[in-house]
PDB file with SEQRES, HELIX, SHEET and CRYST1 records, atoms N, CA, C and O in Angstrom:
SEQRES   1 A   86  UNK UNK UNK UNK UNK UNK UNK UNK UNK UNK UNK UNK UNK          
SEQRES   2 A   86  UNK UNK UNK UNK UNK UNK UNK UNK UNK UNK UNK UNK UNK          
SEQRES   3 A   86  UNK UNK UNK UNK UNK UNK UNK UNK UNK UNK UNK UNK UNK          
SEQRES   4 A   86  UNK UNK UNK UNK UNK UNK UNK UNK UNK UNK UNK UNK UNK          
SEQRES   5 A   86  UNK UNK UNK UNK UNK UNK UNK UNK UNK UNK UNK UNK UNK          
SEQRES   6 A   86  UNK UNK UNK UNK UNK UNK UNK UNK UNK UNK UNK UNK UNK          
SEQRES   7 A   86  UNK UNK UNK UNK UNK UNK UNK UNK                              
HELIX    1 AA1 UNK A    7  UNK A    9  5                                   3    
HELIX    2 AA2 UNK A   12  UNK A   23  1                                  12    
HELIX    3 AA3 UNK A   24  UNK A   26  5                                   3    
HELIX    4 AA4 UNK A   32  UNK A   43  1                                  12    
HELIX    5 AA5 UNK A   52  UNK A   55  1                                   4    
HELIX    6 AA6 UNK A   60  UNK A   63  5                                   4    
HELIX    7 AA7 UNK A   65  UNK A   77  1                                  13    
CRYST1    1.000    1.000    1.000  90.00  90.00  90.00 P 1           1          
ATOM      1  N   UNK A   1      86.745 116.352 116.126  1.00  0.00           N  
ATOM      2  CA  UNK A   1      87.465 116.081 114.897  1.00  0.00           C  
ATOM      3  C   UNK A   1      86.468 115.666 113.822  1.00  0.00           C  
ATOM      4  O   UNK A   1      85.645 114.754 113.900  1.00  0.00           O  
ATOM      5  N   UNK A   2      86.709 116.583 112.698  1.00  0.00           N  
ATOM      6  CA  UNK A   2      85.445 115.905 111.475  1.00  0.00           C  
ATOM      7  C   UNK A   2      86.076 114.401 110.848  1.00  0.00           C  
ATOM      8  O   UNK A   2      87.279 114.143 110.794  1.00  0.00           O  
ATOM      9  N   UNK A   3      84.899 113.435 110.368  1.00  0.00           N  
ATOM     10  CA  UNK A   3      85.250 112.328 110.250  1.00  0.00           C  
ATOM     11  C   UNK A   3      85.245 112.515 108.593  1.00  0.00           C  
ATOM     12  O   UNK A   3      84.392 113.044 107.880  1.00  0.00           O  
ATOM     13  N   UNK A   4      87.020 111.633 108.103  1.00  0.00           N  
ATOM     14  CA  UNK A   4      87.290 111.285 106.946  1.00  0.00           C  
ATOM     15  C   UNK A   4      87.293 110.268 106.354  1.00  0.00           C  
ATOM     16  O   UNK A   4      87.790 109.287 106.907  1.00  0.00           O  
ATOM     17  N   UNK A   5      86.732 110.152 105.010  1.00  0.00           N  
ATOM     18  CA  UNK A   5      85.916 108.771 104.720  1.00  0.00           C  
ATOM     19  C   UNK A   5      87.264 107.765 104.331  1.00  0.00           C  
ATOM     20  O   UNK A   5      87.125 106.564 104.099  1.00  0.00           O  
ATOM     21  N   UNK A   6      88.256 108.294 104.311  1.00  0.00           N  
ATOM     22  CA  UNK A   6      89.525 107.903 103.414  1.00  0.00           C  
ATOM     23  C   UNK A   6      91.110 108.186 104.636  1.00  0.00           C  
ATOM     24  O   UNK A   6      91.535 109.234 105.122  1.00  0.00           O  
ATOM     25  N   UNK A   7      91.517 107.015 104.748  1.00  0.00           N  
ATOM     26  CA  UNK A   7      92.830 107.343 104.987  1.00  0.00           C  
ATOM     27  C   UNK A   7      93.933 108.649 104.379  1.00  0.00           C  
ATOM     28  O   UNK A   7      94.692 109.423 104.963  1.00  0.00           O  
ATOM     29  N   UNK A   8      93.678 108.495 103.323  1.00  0.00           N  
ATOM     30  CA  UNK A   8      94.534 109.291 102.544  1.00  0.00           C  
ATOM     31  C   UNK A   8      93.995 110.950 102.375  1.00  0.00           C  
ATOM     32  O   UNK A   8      94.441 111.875 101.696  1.00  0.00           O  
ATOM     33  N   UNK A   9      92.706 110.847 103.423  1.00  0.00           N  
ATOM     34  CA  UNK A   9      92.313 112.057 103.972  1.00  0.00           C  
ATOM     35  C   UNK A   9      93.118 112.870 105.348  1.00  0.00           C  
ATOM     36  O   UNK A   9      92.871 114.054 105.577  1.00  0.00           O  
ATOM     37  N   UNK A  10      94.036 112.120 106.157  1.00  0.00           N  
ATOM     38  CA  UNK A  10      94.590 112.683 106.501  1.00  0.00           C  
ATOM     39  C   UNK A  10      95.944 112.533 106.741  1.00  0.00           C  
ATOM     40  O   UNK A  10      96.484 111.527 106.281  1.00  0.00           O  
ATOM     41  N   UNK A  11      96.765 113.530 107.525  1.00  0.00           N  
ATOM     42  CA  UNK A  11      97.679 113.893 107.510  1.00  0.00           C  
ATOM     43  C   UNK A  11      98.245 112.937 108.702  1.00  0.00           C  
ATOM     44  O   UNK A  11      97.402 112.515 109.493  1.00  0.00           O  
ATOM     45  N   UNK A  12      99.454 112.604 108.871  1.00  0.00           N  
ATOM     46  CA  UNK A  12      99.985 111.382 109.661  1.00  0.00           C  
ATOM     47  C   UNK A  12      99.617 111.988 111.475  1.00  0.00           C  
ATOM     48  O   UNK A  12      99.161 111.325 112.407  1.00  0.00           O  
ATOM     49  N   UNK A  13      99.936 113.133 111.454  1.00  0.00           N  
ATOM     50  CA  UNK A  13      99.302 113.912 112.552  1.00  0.00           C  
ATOM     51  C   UNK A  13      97.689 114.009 112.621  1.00  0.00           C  
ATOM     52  O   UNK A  13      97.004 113.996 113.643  1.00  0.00           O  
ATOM     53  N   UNK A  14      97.487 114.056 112.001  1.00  0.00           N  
ATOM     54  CA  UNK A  14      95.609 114.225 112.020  1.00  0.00           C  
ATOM     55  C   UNK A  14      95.253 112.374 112.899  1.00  0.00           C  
ATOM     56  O   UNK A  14      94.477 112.073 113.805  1.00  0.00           O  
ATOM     57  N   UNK A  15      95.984 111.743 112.294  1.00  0.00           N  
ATOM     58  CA  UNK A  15      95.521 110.314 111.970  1.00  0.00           C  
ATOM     59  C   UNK A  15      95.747 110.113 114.011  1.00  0.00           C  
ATOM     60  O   UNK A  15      94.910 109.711 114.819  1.00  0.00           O  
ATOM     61  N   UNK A  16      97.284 110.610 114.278  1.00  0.00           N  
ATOM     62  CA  UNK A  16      97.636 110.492 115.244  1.00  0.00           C  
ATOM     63  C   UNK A  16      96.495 111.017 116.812  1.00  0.00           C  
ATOM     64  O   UNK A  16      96.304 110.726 117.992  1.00  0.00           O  
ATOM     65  N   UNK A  17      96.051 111.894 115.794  1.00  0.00           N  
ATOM     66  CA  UNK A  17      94.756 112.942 116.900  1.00  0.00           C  
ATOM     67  C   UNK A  17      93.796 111.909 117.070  1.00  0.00           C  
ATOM     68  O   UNK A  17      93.503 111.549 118.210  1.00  0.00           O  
ATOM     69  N   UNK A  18      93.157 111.276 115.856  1.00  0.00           N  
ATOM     70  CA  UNK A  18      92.329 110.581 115.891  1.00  0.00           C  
ATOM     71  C   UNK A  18      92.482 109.234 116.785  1.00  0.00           C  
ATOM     72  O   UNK A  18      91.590 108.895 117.562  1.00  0.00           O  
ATOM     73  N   UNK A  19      93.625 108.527 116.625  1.00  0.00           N  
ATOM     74  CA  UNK A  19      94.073 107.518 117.900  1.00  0.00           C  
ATOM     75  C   UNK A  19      93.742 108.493 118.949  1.00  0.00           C  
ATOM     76  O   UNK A  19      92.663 108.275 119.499  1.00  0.00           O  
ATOM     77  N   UNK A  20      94.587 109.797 119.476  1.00  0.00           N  
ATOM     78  CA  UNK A  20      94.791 109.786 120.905  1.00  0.00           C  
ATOM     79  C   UNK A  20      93.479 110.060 121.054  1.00  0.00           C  
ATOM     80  O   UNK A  20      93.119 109.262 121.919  1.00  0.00           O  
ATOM     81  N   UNK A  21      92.519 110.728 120.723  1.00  0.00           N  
ATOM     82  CA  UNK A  21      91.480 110.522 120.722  1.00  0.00           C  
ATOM     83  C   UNK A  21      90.326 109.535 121.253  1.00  0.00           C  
ATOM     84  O   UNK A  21      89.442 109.965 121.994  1.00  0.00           O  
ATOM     85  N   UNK A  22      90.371 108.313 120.878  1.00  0.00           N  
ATOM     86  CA  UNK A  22      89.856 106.891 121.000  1.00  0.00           C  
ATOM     87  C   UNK A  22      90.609 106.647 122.504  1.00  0.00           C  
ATOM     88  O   UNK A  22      90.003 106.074 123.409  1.00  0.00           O  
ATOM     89  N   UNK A  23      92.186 107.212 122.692  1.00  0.00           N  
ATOM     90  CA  UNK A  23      92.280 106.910 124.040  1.00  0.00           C  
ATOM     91  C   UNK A  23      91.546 107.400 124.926  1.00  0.00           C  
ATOM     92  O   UNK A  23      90.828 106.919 125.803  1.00  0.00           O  
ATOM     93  N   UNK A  24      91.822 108.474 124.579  1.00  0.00           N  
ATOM     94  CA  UNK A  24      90.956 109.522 125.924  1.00  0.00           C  
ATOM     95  C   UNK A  24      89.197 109.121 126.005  1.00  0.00           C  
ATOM     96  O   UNK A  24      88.661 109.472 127.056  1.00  0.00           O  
ATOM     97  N   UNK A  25      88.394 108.497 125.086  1.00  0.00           N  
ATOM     98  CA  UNK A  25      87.432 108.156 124.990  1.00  0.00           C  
ATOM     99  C   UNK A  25      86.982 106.833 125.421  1.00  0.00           C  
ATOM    100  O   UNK A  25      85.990 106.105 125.432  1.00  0.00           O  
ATOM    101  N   UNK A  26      88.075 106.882 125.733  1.00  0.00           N  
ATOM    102  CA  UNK A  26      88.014 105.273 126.388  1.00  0.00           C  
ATOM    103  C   UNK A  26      88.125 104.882 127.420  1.00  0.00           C  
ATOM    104  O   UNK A  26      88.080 103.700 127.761  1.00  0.00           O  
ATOM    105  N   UNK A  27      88.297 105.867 128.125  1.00  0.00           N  
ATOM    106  CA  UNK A  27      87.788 106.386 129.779  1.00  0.00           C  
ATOM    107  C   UNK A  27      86.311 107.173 130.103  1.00  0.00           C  
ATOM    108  O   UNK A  27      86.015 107.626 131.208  1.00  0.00           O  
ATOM    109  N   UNK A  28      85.539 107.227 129.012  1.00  0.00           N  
ATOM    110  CA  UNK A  28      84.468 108.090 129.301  1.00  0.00           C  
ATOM    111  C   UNK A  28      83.598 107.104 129.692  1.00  0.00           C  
ATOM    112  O   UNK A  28      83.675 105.892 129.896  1.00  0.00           O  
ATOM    113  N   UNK A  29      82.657 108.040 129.746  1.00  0.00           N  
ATOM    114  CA  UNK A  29      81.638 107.105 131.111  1.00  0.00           C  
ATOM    115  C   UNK A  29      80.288 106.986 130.070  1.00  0.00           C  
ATOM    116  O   UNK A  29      79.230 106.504 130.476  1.00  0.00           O  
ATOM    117  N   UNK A  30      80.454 107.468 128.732  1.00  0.00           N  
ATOM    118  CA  UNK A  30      79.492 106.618 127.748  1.00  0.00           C  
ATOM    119  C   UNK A  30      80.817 105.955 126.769  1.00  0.00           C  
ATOM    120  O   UNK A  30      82.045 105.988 126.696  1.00  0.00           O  
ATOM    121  N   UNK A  31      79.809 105.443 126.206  1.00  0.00           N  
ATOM    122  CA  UNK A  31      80.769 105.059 124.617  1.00  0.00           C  
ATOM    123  C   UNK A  31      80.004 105.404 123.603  1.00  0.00           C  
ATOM    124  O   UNK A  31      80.449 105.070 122.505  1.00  0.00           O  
ATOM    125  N   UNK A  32      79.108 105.904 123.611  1.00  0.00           N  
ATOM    126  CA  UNK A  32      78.583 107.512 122.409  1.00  0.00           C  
ATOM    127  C   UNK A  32      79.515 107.317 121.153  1.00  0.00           C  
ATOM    128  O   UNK A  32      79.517 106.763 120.053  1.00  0.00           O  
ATOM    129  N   UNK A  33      80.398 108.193 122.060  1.00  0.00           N  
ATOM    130  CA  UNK A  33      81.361 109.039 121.001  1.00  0.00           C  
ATOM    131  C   UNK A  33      82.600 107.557 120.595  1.00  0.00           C  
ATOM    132  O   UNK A  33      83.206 107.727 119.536  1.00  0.00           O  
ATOM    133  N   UNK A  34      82.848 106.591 121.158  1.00  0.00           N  
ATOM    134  CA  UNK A  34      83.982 106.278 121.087  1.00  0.00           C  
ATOM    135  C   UNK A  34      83.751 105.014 120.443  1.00  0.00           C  
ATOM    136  O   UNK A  34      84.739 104.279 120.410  1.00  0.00           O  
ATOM    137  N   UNK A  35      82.639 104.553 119.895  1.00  0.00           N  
ATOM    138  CA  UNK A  35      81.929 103.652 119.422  1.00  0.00           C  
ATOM    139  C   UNK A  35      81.793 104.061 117.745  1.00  0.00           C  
ATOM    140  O   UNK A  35      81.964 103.237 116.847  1.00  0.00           O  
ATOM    141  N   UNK A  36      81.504 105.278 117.560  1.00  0.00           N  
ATOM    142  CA  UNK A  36      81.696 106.265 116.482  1.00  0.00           C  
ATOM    143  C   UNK A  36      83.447 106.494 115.988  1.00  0.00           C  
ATOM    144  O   UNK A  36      84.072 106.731 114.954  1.00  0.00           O  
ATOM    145  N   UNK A  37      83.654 106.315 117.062  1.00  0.00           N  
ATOM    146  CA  UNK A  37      85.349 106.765 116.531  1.00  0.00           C  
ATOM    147  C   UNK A  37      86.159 105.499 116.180  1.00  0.00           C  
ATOM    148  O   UNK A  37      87.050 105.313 115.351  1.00  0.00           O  
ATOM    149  N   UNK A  38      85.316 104.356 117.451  1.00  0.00           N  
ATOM    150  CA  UNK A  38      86.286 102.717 116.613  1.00  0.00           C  
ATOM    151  C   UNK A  38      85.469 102.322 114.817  1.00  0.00           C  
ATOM    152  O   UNK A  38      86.021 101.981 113.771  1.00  0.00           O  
ATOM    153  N   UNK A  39      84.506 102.483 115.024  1.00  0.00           N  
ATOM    154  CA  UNK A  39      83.994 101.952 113.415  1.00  0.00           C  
ATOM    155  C   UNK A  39      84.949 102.957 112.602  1.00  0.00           C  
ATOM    156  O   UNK A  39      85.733 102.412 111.826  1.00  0.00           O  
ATOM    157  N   UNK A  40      84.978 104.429 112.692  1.00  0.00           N  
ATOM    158  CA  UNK A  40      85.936 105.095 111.814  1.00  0.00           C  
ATOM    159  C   UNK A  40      87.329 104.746 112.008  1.00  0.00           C  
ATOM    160  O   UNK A  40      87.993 105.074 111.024  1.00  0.00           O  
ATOM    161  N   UNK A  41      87.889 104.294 112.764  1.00  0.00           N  
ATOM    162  CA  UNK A  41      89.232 103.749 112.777  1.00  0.00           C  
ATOM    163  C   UNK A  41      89.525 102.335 112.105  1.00  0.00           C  
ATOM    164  O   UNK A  41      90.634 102.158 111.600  1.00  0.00           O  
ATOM    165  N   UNK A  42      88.662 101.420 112.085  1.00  0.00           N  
ATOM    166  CA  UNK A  42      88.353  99.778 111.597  1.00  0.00           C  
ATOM    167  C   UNK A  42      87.599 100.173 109.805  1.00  0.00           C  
ATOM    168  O   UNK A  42      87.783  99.444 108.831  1.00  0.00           O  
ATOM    169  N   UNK A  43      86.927 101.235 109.791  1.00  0.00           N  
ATOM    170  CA  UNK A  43      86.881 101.766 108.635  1.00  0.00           C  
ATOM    171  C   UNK A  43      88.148 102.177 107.833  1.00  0.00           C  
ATOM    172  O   UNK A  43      88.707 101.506 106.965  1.00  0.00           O  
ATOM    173  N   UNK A  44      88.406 103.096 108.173  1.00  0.00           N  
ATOM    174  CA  UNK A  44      89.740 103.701 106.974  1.00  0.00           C  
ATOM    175  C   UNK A  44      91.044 103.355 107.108  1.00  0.00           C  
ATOM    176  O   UNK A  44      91.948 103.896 106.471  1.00  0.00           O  
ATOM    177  N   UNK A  45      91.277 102.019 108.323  1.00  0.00           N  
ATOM    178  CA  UNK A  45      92.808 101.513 108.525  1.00  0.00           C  
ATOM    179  C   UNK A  45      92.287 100.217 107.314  1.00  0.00           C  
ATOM    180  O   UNK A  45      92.667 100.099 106.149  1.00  0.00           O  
ATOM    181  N   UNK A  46      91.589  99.605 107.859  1.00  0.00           N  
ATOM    182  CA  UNK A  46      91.400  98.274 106.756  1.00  0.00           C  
ATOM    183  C   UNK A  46      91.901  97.473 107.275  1.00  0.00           C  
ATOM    184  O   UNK A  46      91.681  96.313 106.926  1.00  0.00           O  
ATOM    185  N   UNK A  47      92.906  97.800 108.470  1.00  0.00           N  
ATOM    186  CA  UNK A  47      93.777  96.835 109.013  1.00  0.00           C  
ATOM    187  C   UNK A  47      93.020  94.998 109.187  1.00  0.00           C  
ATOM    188  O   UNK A  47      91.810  94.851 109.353  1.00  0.00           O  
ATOM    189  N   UNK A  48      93.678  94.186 109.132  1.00  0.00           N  
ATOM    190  CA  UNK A  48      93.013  92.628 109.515  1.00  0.00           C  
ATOM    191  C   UNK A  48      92.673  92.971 111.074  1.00  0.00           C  
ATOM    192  O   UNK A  48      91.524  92.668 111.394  1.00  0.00           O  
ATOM    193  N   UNK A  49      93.636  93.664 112.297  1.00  0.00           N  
ATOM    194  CA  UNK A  49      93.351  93.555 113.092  1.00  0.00           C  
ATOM    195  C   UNK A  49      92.769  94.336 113.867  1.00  0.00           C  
ATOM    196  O   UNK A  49      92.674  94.301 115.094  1.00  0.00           O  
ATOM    197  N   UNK A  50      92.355  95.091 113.081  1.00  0.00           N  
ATOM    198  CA  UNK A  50      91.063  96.495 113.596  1.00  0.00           C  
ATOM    199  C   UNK A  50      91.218  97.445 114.749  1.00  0.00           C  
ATOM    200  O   UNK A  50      92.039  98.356 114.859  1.00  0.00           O  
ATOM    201  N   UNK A  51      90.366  97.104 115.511  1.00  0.00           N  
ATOM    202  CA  UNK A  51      90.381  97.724 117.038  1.00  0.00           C  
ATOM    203  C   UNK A  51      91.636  96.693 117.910  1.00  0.00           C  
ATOM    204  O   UNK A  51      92.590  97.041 118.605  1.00  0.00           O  
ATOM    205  N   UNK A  52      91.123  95.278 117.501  1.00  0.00           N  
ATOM    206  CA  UNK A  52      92.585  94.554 118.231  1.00  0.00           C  
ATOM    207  C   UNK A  52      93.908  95.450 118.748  1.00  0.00           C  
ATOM    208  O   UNK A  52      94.435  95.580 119.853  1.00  0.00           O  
ATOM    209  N   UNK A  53      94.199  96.016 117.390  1.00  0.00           N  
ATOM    210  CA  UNK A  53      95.506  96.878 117.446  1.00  0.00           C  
ATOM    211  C   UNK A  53      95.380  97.876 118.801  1.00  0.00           C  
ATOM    212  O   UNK A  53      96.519  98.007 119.250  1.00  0.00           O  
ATOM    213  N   UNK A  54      94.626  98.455 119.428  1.00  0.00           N  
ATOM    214  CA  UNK A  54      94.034  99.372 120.142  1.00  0.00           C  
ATOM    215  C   UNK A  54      94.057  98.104 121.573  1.00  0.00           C  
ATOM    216  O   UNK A  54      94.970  98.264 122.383  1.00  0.00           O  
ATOM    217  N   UNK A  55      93.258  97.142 121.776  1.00  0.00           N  
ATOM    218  CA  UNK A  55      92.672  96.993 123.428  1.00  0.00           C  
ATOM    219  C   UNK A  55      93.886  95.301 123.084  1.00  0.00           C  
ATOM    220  O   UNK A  55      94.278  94.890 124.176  1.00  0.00           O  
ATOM    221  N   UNK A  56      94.228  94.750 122.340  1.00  0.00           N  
ATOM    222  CA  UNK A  56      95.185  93.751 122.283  1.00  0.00           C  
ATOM    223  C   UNK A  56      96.373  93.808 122.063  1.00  0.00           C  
ATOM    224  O   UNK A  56      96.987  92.754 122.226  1.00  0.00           O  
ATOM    225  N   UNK A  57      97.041  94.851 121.682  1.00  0.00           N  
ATOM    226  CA  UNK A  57      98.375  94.918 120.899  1.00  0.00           C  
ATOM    227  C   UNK A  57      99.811  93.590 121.455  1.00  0.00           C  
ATOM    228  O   UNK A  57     100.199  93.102 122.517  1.00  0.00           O  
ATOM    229  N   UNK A  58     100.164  93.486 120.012  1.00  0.00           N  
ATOM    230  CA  UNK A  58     100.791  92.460 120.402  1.00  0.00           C  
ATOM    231  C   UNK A  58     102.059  92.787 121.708  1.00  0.00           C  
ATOM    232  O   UNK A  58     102.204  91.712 122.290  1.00  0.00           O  
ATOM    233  N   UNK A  59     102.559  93.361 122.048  1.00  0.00           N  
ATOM    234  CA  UNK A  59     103.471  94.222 122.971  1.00  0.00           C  
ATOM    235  C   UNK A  59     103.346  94.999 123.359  1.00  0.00           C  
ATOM    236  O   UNK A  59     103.283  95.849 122.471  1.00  0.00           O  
ATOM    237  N   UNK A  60     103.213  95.511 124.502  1.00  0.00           N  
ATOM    238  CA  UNK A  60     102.601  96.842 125.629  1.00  0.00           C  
ATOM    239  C   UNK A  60     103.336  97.860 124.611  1.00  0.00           C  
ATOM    240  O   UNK A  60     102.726  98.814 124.128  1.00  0.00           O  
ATOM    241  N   UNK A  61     104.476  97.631 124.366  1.00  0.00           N  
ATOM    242  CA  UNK A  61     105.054  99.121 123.584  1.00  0.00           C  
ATOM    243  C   UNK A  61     104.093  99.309 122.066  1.00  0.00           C  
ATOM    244  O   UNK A  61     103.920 100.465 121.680  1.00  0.00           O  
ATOM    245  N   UNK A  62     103.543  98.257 121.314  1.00  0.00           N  
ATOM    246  CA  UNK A  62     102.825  98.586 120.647  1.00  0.00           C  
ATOM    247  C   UNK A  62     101.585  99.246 120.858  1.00  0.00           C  
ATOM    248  O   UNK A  62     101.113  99.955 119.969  1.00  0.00           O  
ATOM    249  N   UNK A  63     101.085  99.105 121.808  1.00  0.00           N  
ATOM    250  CA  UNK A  63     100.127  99.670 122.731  1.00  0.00           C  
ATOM    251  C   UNK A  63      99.679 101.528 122.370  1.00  0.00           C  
ATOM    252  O   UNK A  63      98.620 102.123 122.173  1.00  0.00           O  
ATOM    253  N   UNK A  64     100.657 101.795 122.410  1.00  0.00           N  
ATOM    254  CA  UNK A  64     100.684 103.298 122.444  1.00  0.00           C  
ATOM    255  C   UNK A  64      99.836 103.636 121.121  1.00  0.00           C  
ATOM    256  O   UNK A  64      99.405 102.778 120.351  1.00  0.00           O  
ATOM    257  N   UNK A  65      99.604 105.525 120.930  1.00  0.00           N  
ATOM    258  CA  UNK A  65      98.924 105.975 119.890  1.00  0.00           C  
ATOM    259  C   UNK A  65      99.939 105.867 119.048  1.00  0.00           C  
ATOM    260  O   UNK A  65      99.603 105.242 118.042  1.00  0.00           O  
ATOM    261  N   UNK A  66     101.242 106.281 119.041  1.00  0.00           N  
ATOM    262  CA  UNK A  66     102.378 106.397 117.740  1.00  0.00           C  
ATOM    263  C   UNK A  66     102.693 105.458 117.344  1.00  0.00           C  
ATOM    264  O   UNK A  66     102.790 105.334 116.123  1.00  0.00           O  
ATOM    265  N   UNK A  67     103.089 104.028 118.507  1.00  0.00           N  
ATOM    266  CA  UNK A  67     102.999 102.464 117.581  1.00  0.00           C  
ATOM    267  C   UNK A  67     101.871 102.018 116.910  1.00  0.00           C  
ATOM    268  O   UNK A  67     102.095 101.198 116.019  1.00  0.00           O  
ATOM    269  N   UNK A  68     100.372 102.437 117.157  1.00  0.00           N  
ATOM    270  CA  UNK A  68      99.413 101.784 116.545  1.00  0.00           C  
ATOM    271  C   UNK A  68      99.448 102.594 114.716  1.00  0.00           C  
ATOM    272  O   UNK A  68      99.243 102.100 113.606  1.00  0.00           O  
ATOM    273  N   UNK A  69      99.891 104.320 115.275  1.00  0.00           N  
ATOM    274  CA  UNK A  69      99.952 104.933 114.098  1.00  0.00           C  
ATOM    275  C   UNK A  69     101.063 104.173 113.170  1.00  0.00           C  
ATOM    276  O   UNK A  69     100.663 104.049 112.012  1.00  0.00           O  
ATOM    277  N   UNK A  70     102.065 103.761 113.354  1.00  0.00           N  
ATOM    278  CA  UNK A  70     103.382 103.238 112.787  1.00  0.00           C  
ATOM    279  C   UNK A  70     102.858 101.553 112.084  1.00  0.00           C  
ATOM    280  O   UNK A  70     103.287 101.131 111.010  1.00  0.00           O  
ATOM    281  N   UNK A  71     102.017 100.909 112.842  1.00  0.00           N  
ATOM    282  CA  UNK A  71     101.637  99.609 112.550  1.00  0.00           C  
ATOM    283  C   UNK A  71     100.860 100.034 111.329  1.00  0.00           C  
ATOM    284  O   UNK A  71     101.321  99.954 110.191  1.00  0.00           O  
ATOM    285  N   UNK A  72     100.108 100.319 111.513  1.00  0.00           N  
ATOM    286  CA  UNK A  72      98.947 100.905 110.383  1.00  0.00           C  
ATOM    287  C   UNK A  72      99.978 101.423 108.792  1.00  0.00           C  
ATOM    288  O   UNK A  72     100.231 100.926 107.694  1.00  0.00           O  
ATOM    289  N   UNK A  73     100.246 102.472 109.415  1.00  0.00           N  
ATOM    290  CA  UNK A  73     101.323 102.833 108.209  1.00  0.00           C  
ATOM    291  C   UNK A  73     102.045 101.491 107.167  1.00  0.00           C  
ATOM    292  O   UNK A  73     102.054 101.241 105.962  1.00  0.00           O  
ATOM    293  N   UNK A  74     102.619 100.835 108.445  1.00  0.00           N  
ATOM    294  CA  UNK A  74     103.519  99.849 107.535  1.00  0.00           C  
ATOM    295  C   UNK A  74     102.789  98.617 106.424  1.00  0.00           C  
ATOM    296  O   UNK A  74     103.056  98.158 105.313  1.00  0.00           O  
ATOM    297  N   UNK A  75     101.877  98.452 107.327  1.00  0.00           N  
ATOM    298  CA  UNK A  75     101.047  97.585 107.037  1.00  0.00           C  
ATOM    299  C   UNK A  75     100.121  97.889 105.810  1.00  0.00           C  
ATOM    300  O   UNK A  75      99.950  97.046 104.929  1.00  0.00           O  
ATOM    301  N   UNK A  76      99.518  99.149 105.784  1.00  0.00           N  
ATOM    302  CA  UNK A  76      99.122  99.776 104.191  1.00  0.00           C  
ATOM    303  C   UNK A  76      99.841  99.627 103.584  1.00  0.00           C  
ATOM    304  O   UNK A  76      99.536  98.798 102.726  1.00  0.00           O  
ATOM    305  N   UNK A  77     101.330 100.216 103.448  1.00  0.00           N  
ATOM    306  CA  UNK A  77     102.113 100.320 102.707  1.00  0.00           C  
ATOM    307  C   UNK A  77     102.902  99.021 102.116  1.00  0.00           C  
ATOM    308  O   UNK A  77     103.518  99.162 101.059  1.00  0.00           O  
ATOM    309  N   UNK A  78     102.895  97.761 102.777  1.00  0.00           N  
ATOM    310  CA  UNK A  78     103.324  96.430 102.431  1.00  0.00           C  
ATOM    311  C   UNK A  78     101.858  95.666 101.677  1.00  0.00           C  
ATOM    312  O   UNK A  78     101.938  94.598 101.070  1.00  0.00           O  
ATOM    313  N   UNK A  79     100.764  96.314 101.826  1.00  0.00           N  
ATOM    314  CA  UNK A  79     100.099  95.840 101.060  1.00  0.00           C  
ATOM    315  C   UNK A  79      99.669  96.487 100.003  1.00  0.00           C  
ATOM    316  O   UNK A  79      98.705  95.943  99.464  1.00  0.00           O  
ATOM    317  N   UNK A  80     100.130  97.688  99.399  1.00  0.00           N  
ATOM    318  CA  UNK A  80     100.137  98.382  98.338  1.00  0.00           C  
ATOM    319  C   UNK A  80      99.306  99.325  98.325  1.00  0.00           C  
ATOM    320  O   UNK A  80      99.067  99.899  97.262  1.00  0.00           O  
ATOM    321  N   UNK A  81      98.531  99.781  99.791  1.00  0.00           N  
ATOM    322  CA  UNK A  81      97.639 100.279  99.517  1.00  0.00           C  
ATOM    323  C   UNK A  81      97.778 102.424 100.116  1.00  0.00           C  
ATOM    324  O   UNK A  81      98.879 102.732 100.572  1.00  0.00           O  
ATOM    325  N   UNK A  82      97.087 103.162 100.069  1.00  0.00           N  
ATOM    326  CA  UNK A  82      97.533 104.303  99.957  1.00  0.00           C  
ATOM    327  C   UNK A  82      97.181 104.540 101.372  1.00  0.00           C  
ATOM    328  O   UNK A  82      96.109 104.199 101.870  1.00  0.00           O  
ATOM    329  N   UNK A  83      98.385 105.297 102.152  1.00  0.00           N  
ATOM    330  CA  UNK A  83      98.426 105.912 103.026  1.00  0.00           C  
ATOM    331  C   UNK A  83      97.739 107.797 103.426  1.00  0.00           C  
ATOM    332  O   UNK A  83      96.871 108.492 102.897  1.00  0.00           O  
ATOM    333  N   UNK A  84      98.749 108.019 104.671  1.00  0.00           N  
ATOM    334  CA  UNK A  84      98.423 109.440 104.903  1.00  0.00           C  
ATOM    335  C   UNK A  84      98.984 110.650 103.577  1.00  0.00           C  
ATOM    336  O   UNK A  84     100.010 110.507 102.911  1.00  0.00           O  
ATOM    337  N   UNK A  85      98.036 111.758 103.462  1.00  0.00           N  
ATOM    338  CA  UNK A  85      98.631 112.623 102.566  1.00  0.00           C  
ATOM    339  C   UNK A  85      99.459 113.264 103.757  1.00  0.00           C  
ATOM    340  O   UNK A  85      99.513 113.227 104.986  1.00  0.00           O  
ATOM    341  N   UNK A  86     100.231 114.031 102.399  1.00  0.00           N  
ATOM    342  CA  UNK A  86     101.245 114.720 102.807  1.00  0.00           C  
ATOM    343  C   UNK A  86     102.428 114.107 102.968  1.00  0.00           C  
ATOM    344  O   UNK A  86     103.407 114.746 103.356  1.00  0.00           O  
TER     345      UNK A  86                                                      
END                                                                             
């Protein structure tokens, strides 16, 4: 997946790739690639709780790629700031 410097670079699905992504990388037997993919995720969410959201979530059901995508969302958007295009 090419890396976007901007949230509002992708598409709510793109964003979603990019989580499941970080999952599946998070079983690999380096962290290369997945070390590269948390700074770009803690990069363009902005979120306060960064990667937290990912290896802490407050509720196993938050846990997942579509709740972390949904947290993120809301959370830009209550703080005024610009989300996924499209």
């Amino acid at each position: 997946m090419q890396e976007k410097s901007s949230i509002s670079d992708y598409t709510e699905e793109d964003f979603l790739q990019l989580v499941e992504e970080i999952f599946k990388e998070n079983v690999s037997d380096t962290d290369d690639v997945l070390d590269e993919l948390l700074e770009q995720f803690e990069d363009i969410t902005q979120h306060p709780d960064g990667t937290d959201l990912i290896y802490y979530p407050e509720t196993p059901e938050d846990g997942t790629p579509e709740s972390i995508v949904r947290i993120v969302k809301e959370w830009r958007l209550s703080q005024g700031l610009s989300c996924f295009k499209g």
